[in-house]
Every structure is written in structure tokens, then in C-alpha cells.
PDB file of C-alpha atoms and ligand atoms in Angstrom:
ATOM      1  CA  UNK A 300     -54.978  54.608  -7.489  1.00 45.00           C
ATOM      2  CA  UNK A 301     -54.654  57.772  -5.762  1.00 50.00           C
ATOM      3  CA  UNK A 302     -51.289  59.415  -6.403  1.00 54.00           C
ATOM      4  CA  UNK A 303     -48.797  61.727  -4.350  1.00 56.00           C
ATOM      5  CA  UNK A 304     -45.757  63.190  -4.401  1.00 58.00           C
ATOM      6  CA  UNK A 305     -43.240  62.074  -1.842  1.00 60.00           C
ATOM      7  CA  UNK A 306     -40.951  64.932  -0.986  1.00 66.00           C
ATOM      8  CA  UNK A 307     -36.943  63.363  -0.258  1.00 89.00           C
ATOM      9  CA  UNK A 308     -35.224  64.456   2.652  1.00 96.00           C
ATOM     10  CA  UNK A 309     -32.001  65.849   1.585  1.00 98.00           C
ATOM     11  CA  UNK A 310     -28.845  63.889   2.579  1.00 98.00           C
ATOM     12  CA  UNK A 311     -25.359  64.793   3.619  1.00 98.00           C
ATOM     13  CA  UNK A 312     -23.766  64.437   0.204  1.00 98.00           C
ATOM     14  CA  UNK A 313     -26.644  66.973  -1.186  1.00 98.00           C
ATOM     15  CA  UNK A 314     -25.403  69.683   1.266  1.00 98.00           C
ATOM     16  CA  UNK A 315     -21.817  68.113   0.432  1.00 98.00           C
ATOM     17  CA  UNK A 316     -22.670  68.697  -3.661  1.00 98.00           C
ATOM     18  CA  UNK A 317     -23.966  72.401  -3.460  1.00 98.00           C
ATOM     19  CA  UNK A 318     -20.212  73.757  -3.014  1.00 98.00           C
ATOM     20  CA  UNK A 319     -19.953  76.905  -5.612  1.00 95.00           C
ATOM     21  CA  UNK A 320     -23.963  76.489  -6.173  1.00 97.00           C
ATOM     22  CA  UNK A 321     -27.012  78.278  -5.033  1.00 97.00           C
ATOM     23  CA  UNK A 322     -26.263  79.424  -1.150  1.00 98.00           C
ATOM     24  CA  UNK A 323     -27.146  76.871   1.133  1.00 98.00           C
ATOM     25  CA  UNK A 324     -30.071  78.191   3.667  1.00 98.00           C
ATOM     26  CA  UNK A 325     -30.069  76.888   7.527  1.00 98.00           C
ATOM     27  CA  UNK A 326     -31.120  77.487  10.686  1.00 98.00           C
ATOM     28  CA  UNK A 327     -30.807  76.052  14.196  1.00 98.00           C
ATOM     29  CA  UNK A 328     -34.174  74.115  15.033  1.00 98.00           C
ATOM     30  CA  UNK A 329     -35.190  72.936  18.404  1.00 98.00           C
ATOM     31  CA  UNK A 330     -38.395  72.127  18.483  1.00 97.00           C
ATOM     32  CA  UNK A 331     -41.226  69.845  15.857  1.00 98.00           C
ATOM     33  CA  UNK A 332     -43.636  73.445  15.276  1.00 97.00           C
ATOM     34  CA  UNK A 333     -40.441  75.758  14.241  1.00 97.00           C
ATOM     35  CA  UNK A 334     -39.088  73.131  12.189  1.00 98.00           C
ATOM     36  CA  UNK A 335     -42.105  72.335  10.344  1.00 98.00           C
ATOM     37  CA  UNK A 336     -42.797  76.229   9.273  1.00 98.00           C
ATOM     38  CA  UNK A 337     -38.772  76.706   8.953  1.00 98.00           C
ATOM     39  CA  UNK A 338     -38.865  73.007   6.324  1.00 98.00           C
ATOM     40  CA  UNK A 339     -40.192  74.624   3.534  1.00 97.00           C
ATOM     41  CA  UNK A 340     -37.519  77.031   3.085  1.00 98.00           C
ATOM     42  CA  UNK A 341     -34.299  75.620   4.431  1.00 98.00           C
ATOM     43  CA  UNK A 342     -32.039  73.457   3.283  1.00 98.00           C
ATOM     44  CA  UNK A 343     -31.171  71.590   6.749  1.00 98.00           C
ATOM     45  CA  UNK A 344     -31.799  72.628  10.243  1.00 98.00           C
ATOM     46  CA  UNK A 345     -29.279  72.284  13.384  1.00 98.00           C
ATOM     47  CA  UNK A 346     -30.928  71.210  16.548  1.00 98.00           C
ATOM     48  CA  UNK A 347     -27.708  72.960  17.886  1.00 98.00           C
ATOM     49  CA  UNK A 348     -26.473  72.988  21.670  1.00 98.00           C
ATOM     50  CA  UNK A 349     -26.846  76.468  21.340  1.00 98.00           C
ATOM     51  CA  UNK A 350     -30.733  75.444  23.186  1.00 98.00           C
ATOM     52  CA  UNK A 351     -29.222  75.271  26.072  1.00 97.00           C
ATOM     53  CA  UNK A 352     -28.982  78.715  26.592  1.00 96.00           C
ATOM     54  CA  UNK A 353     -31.463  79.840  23.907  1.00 96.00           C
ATOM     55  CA  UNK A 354     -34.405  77.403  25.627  1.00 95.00           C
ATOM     56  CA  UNK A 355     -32.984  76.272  28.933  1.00 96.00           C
ATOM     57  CA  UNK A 356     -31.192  79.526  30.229  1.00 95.00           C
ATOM     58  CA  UNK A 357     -27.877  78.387  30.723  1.00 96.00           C
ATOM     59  CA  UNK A 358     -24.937  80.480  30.549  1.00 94.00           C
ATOM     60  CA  UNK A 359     -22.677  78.588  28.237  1.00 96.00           C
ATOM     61  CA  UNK A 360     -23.450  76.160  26.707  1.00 97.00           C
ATOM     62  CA  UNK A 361     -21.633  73.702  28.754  1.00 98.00           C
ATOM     63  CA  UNK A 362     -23.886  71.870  30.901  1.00 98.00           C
ATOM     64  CA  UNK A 363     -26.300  70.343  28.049  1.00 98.00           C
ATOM     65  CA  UNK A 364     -26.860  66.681  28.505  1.00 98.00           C
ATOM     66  CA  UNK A 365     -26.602  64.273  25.855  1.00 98.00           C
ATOM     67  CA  UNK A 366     -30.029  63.164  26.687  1.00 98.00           C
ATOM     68  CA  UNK A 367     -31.758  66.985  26.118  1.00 98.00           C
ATOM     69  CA  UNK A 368     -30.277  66.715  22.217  1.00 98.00           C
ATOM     70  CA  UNK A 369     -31.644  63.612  22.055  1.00 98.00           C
ATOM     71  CA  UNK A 370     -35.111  65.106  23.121  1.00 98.00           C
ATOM     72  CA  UNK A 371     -35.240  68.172  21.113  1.00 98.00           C
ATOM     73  CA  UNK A 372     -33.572  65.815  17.880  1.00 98.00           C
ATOM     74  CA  UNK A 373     -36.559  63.754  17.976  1.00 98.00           C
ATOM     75  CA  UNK A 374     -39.015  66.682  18.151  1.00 98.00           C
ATOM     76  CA  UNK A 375     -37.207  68.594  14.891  1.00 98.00           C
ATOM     77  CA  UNK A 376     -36.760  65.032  13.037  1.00 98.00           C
ATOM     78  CA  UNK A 377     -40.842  64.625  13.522  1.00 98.00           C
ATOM     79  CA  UNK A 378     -41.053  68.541  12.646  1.00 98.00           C
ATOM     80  CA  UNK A 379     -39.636  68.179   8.887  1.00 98.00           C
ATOM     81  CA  UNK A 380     -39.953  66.245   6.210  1.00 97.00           C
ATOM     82  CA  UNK A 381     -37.735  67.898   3.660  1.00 98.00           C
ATOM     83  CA  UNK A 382     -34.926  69.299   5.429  1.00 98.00           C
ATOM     84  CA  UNK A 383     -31.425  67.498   6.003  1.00 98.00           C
ATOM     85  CA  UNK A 384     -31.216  67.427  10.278  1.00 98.00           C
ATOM     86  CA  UNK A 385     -28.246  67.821  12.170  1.00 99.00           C
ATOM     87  CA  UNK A 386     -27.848  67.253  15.955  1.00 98.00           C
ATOM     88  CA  UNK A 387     -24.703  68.938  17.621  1.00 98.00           C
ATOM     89  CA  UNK A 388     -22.801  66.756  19.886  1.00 98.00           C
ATOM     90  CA  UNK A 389     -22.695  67.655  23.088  1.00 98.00           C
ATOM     91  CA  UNK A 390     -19.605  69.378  25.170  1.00 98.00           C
ATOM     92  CA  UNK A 391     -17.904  65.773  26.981  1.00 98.00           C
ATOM     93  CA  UNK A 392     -19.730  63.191  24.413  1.00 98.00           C
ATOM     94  CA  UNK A 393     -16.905  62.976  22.081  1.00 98.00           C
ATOM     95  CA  UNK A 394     -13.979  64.636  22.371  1.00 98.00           C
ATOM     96  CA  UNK A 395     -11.974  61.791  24.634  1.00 98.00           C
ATOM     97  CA  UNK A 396     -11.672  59.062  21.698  1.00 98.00           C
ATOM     98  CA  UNK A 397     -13.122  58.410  18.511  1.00 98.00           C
ATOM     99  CA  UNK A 398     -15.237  55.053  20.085  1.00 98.00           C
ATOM    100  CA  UNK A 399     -16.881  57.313  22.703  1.00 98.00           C
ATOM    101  CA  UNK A 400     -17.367  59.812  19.860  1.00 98.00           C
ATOM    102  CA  UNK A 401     -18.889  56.654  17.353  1.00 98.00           C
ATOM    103  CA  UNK A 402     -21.007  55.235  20.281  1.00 98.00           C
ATOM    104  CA  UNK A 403     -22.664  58.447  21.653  1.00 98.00           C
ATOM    105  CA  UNK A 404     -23.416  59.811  17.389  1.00 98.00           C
ATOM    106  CA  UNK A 405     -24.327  56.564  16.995  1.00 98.00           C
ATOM    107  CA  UNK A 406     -27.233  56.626  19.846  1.00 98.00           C
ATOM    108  CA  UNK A 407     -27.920  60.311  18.699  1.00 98.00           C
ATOM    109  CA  UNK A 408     -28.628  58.849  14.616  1.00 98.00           C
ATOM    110  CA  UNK A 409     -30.821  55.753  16.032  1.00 98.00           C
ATOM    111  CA  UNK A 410     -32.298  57.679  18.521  1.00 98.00           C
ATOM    112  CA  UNK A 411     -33.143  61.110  16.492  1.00 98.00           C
ATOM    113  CA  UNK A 412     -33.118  59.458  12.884  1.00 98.00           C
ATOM    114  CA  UNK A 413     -31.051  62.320  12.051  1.00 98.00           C
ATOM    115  CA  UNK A 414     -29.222  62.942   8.476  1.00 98.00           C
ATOM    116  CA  UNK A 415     -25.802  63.902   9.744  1.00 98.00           C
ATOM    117  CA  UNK A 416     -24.118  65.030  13.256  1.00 98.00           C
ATOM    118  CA  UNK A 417     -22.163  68.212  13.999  1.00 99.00           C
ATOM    119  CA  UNK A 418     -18.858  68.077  16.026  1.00 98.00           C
ATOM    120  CA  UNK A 419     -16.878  71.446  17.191  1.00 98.00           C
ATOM    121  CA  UNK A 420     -13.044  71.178  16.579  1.00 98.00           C
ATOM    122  CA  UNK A 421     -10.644  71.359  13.317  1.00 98.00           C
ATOM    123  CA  UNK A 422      -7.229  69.574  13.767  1.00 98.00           C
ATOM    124  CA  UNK A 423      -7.711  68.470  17.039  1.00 98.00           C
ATOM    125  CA  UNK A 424     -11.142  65.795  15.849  1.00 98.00           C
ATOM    126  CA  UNK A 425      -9.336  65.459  12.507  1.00 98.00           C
ATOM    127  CA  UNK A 426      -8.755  61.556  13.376  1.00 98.00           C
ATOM    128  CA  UNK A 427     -12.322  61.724  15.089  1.00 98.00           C
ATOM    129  CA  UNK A 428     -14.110  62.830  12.219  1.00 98.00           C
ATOM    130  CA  UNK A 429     -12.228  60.431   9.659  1.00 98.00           C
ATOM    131  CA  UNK A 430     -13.525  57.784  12.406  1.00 98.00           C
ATOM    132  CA  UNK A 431     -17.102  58.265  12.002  1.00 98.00           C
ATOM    133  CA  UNK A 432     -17.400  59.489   8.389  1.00 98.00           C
ATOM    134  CA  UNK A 433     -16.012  55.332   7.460  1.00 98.00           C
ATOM    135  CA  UNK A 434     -18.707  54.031   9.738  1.00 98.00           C
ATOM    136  CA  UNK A 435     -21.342  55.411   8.508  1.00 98.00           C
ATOM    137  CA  UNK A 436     -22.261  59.030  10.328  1.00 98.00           C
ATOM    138  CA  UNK A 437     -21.956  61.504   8.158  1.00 98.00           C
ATOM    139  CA  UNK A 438     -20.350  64.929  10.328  1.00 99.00           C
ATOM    140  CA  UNK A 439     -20.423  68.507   9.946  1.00 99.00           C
ATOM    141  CA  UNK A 440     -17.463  69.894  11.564  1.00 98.00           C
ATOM    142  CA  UNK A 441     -17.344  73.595  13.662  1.00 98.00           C
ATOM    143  CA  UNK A 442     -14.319  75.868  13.517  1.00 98.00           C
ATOM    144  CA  UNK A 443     -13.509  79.496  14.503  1.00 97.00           C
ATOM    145  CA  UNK A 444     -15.533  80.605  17.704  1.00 97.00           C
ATOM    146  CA  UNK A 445     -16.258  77.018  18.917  1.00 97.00           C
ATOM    147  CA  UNK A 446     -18.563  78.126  21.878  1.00 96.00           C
ATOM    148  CA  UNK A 447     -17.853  74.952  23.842  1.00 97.00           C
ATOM    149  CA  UNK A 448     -14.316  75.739  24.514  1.00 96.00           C
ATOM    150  CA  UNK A 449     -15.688  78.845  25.982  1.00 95.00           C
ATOM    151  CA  UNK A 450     -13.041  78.454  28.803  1.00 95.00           C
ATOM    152  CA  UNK A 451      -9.966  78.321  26.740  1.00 94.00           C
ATOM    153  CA  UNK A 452     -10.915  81.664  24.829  1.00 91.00           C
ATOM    154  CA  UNK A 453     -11.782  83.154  27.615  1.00 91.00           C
ATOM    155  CA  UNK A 454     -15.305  84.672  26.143  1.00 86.00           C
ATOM    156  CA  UNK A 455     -17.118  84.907  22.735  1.00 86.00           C
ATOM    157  CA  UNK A 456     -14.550  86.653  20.369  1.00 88.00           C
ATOM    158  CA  UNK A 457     -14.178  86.789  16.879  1.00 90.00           C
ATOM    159  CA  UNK A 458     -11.332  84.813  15.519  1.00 91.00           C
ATOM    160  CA  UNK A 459      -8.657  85.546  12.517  1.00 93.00           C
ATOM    161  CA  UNK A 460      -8.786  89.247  13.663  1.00 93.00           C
ATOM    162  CA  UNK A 461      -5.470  88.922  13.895  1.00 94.00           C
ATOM    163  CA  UNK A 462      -2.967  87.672  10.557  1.00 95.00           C
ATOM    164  CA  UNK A 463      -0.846  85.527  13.040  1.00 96.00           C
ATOM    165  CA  UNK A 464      -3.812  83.543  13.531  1.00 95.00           C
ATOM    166  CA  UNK A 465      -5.037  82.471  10.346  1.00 97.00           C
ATOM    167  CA  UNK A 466      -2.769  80.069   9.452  1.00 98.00           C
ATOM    168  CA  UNK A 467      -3.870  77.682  12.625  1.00 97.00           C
ATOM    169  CA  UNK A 468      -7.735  78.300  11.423  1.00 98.00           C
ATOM    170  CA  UNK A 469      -6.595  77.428   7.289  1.00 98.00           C
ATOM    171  CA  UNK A 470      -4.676  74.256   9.131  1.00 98.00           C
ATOM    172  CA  UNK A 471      -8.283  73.200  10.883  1.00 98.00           C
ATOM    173  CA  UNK A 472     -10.168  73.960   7.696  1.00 98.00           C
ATOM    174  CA  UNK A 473      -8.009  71.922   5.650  1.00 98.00           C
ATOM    175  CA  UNK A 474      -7.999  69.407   8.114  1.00 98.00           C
ATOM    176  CA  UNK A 475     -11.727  68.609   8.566  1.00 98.00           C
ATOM    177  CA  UNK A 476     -11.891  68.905   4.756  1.00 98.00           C
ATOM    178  CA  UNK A 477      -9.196  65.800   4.537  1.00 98.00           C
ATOM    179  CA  UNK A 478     -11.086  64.086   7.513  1.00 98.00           C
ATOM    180  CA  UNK A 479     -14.133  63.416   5.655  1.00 98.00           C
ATOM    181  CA  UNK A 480     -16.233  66.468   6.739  1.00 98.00           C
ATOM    182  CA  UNK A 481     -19.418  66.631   4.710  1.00 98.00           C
ATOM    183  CA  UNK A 482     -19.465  70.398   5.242  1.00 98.00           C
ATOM    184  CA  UNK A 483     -17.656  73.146   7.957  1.00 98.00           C
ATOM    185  CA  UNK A 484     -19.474  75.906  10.268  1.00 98.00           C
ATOM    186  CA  UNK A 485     -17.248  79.138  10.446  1.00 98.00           C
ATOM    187  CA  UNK A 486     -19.016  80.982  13.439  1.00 97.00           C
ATOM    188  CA  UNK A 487     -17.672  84.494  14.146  1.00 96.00           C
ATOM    189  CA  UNK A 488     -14.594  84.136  11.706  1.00 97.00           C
ATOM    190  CA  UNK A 489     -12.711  87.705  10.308  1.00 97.00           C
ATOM    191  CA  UNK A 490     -14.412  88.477   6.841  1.00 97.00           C
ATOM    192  CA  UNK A 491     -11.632  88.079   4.960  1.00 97.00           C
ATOM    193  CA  UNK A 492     -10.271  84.856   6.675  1.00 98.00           C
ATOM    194  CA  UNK A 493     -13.737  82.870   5.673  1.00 98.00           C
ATOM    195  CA  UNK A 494     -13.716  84.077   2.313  1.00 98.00           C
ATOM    196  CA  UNK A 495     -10.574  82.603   1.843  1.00 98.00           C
ATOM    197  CA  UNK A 496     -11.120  79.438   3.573  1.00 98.00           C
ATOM    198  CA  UNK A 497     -14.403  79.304   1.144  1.00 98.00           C
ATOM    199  CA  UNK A 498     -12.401  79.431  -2.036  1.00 98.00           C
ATOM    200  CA  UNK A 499      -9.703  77.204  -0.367  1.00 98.00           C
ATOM    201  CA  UNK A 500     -11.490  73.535   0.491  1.00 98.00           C
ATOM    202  CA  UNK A 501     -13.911  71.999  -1.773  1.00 98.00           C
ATOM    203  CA  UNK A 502     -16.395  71.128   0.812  1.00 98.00           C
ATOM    204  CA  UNK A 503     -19.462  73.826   1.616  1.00 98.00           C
ATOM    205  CA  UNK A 504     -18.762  76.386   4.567  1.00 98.00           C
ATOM    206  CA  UNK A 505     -21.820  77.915   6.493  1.00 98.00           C
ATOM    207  CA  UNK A 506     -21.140  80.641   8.040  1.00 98.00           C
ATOM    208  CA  UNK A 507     -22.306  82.637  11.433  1.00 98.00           C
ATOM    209  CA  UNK A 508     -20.973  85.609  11.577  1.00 96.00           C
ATOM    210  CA  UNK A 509     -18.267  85.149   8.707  1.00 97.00           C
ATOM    211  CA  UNK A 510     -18.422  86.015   5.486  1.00 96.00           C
ATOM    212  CA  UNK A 511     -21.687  86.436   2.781  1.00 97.00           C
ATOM    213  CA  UNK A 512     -19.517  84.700   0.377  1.00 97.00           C
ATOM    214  CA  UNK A 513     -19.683  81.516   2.698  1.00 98.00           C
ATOM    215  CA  UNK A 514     -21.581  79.047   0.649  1.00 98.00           C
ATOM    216  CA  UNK A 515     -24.356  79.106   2.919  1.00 98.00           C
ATOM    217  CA  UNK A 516     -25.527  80.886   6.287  1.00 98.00           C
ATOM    218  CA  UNK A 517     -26.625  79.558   9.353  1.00 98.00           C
ATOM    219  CA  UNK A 518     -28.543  81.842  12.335  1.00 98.00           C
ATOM    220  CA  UNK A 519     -30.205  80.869  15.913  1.00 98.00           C
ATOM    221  CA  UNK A 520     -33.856  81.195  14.905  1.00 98.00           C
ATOM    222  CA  UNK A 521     -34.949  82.776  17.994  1.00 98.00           C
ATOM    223  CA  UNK A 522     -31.462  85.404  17.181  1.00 98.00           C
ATOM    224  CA  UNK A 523     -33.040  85.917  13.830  1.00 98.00           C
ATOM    225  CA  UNK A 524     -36.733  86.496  14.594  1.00 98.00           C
ATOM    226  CA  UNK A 525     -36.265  88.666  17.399  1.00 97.00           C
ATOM    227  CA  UNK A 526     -37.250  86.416  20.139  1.00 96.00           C
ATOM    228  CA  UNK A 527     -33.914  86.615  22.305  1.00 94.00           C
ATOM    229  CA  UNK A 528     -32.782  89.235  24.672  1.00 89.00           C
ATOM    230  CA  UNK A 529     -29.637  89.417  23.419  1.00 88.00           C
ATOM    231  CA  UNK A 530     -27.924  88.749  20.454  1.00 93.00           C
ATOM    232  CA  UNK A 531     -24.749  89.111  18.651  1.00 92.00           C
ATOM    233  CA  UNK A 532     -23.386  91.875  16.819  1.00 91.00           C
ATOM    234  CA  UNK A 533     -23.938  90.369  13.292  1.00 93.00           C
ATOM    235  CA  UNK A 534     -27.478  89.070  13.874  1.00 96.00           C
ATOM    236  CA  UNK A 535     -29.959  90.958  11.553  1.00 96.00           C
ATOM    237  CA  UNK A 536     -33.266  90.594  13.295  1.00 97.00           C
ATOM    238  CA  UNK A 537     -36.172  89.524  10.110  1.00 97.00           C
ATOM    239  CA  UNK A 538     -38.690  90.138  12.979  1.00 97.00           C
ATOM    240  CA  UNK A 539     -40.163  90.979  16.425  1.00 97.00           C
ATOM    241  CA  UNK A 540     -41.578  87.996  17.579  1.00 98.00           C
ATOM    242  CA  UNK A 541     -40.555  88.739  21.270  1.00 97.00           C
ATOM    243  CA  UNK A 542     -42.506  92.260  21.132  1.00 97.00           C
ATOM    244  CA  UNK A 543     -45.558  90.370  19.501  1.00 98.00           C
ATOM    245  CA  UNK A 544     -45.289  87.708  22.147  1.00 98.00           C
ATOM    246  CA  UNK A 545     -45.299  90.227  24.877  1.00 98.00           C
ATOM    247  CA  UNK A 546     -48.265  92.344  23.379  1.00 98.00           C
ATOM    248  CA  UNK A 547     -50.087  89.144  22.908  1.00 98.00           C
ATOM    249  CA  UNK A 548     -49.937  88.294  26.545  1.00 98.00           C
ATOM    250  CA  UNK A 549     -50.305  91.639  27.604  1.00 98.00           C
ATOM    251  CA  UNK A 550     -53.607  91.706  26.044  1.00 96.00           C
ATOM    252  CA  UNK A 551     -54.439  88.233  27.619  1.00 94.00           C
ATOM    253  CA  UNK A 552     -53.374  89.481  30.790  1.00 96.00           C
ATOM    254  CA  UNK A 553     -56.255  92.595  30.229  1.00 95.00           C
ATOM    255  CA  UNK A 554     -59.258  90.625  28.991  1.00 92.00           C
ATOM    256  CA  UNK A 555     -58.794  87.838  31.473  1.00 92.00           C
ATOM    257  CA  UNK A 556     -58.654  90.827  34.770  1.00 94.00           C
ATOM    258  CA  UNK A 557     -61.312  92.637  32.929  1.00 93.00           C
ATOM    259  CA  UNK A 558     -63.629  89.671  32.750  1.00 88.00           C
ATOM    260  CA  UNK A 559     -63.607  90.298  28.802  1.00 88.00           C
ATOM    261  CA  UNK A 560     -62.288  87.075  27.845  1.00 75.00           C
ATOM    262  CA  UNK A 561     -63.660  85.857  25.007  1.00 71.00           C
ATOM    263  CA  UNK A 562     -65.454  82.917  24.189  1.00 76.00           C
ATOM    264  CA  UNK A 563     -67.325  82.231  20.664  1.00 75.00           C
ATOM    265  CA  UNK A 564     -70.770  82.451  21.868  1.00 75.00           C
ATOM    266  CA  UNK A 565     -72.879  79.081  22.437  1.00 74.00           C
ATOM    267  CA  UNK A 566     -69.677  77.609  23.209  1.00 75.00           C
ATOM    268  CA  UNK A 567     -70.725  76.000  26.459  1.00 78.00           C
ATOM    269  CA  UNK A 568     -74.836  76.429  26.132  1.00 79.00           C
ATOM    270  CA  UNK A 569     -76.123  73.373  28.603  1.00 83.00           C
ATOM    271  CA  UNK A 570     -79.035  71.989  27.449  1.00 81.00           C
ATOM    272  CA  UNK A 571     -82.346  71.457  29.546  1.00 80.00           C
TER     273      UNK A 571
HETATM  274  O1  KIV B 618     -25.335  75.423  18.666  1.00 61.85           O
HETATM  275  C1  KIV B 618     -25.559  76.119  17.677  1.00 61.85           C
HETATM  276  O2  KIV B 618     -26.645  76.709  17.526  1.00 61.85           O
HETATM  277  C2  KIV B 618     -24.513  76.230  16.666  1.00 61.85           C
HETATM  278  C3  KIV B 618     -24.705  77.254  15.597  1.00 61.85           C
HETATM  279  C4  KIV B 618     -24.540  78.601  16.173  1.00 61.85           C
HETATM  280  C5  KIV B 618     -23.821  77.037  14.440  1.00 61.85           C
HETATM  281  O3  KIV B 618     -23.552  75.547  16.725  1.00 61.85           O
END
């Protein structure tokens, strides 16, 4: 009998156990090829809304459909096999009750086979994300720079820079925490803020532009290897995939007006 070693997809409660352990490793995912080579070295992957302006060239991300998550869900779910996956909720899919929030994460689980959902919000989806944790989805919650209410901050700015604020950022940490949260993002949070908030609630915080002492880190891929035009201040770029992209074309571009493209010989040899 032939014999092989099934790898286990993590779970929730594995991300949920690694509080005060090794530093959990993630990055957003949206498509099956990135989140196969990504798999072997991450502990989950976010097929986050952030694609809508990373792949679709929105400005906010606002406008992404419920449907596109879906879409790209499936493709990162089929991508990995070892990797927890998490599918952001998107803007207007469940912020108006906790039943519109359990029946659209509900489609997004059976439709993706996802491990887990993410929802932005601290206080505010407190009673949401008590709702769905007790039937069954499993959610990540957002806090700090939650990009979807865009509007209301009135651009992309670093929270807790300011002492009067902290204490409504602790309430929202605290509150997802008692919710039922498996685990908190803390994008673009003042250093010392999330290092607090990381000592403070015993469930995992990944941070994006927070603190190093976050118990884990979370980056847009195409941020993090170089691939977008712009990024954000605290994005260290691992590579230049967008300059090897271009030069790759660019010498595509040459062979093809040059009539040097290449072909292995005897590729199409017709036979008499
Ligand atoms: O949409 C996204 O990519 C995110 C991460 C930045 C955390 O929410």
C-alpha cells in the first residue's frame, strides 16, 4: 500500500492558539498560483478586499462585489493546501444586521470552503461577531485604519497618533476579543498603541503597519514584492517583481519586432 503524508490545513483555533508563540506569518492572496508558492511559508492567507484596488484598479476599496470575493476565494482555496484562508467581507454585506452578516459569510464559507471570514469594525460588530462565531463561522475582526470607512476618516491615516484616541481603539480591541474574535488585524495603528493592545487581549493581533511585537504580520503581496505603484510608508519591498515584469516584456516586445522570437528548433517541422 503506497503511503503519503496528508498535510492539515490549519484552522481558526490554530491561529487562535499561537498567542505569545512563534510570530504568525500572512499575507493577502488573490489568486490559486500566488497562493500555492506563498502556502509553504505562511501561516494563512487573506483573499482581502484590498484586490479591488490592488487587481481591479479601483480607488477605494468600496465598490467590490460580494460576488468578485467569492471568485478570487475559490481560486486561493484551490491554490493552498496548508494554509488557514480568510475571505474579507465586503463593504455593504454585513454591517446592517447580524442575519445579513450570517447569510452573506455563510455563502462566502460554502461557496469558497474557506477556514474563517474577516469583518472590519471593533465595538460597533461586537454583537455581529458574537453572532457568527455561535453559528459556526469562525471571524477575524479589523480595527485601526479600517479602509472601508474610508469616508468617515476622511483618507488613509494612521490611528492612536494621538493619546485621546486610544482609549476608543483599547474599547474595540477588547470588544472583538469578548465577541468571539478568533484573532484581530491592527492596520496602520501608533507603535506604541498595538504593543499595548498585544499584551492586553489574549487573542493573536496581526499587524499592518503596527507594531513588530504584534503576534504576527500581515502585508499586500503585490506591496511586499514590489509589484504595485504605490505603496505605504511602512511597506518594506522583499523584491522587484514589477521591474522584472517590465524587463521581461520589454525584451518580448524586442525579439517579437526583431523577428528574433524564439522557438526550440524542430518545434513545428511538417513532415512530407
Ligand atoms: O484587504 C486587505 O488586504 C486587508 C489587509 C490589508 C489586512 O484587509
Amino acid at each position: 500500500m503506497s503511503q503519503h503524508t496528508v498535510q492539515k490545513r490549519l484552522t481558526a483555533p490554530d491561529i487562535r492558539a499561537r498567542k505569545n508563540m512563534a510570530p504568525i506569518v500572512s499575507l493577502t492572496s488573490y489568486h490559486a498560483h500566488t497562493a500555492a508558492i506563498a502556502d509553504k511559508y505562511v501561516d494563512f492567507l487573506l483573499v482581502g478586499d484590498s484586490l479591488g484596488m490592488v487587481m481591479h484598479g479601483f480607488e477605494t476599496t468600496l465598490p467590490v462585489p460580494l460576488e468578485l470575493m467569492i471568485m478570487h476565494g475559490r481560486a486561493v482555496t484551490r491554490g493552498a493546501r496548508h494554509a488557514l484562508v480568510v475571505v474579507d467581507m465586503p463593504f455593504g454585506s454585513y454591517e446592517e444586521s447580524p442575519a445579513q452578516a450570517f447569510r452573506n459569510a455563510a455563502k462566502v464559507m460554502k461557496e469558497t470552503e474557506c477556514g474563517a471570514i474577516k469583518i472590519e469594525g471593533g465595538l460597533r460588530m461586537a454583537e455581529t461577531i458574537k453572532f457568527l462565531s455561535e453559528r459556526g463561522i469562525p471571524v477575524m475582526a479589523h480595527i485601526g485604519l479600517t479602509p472601508q470607512s474610508i469616508n468617515v476618516f476622511g483618507g488613509f491615516k494612521t490611528q492612536g497618533r494621538e493619546r485621546a484616541q486610544w482609549a476608543a481603539i483599547e474599547a474595540d480591541a477588547v470588544a472583538v476579543t469578548e465577541a468571539g474574535a478568533f484573532a484581530v488585524v491592527l492596520e496602520a495603528v501608533a507603535e506604541p498603541l498595538a504593543a499595548k493592545i498585544t499584551k492586553m487581549i489574549d487573542i493573536p493581533t496581526i499587524g499592518i503597519g503596527a507594531s513588530a511585537s504584534c503576534d504576527g504580520q500581515i502585508l499586500v503581496m503585490e506591496d511586499m514584492l514590489g509589484l504595485s505603484p504605490r505603496v505605504p510608508k511602512f511597506v518594506k519591498e522583499f523584491g522587484e517583481v514589477g521591474k522584472a515584469i517590465e524587463k521581461a516584456i520589454a525584451s518580448y516586445a524586442d525579439d517579437v519586432r526583431t523577428r528574433a522570437f524564439p522557438l526550440p528548433e524542430n518545434t513545428y517541422d511538417v513532415k512530407d
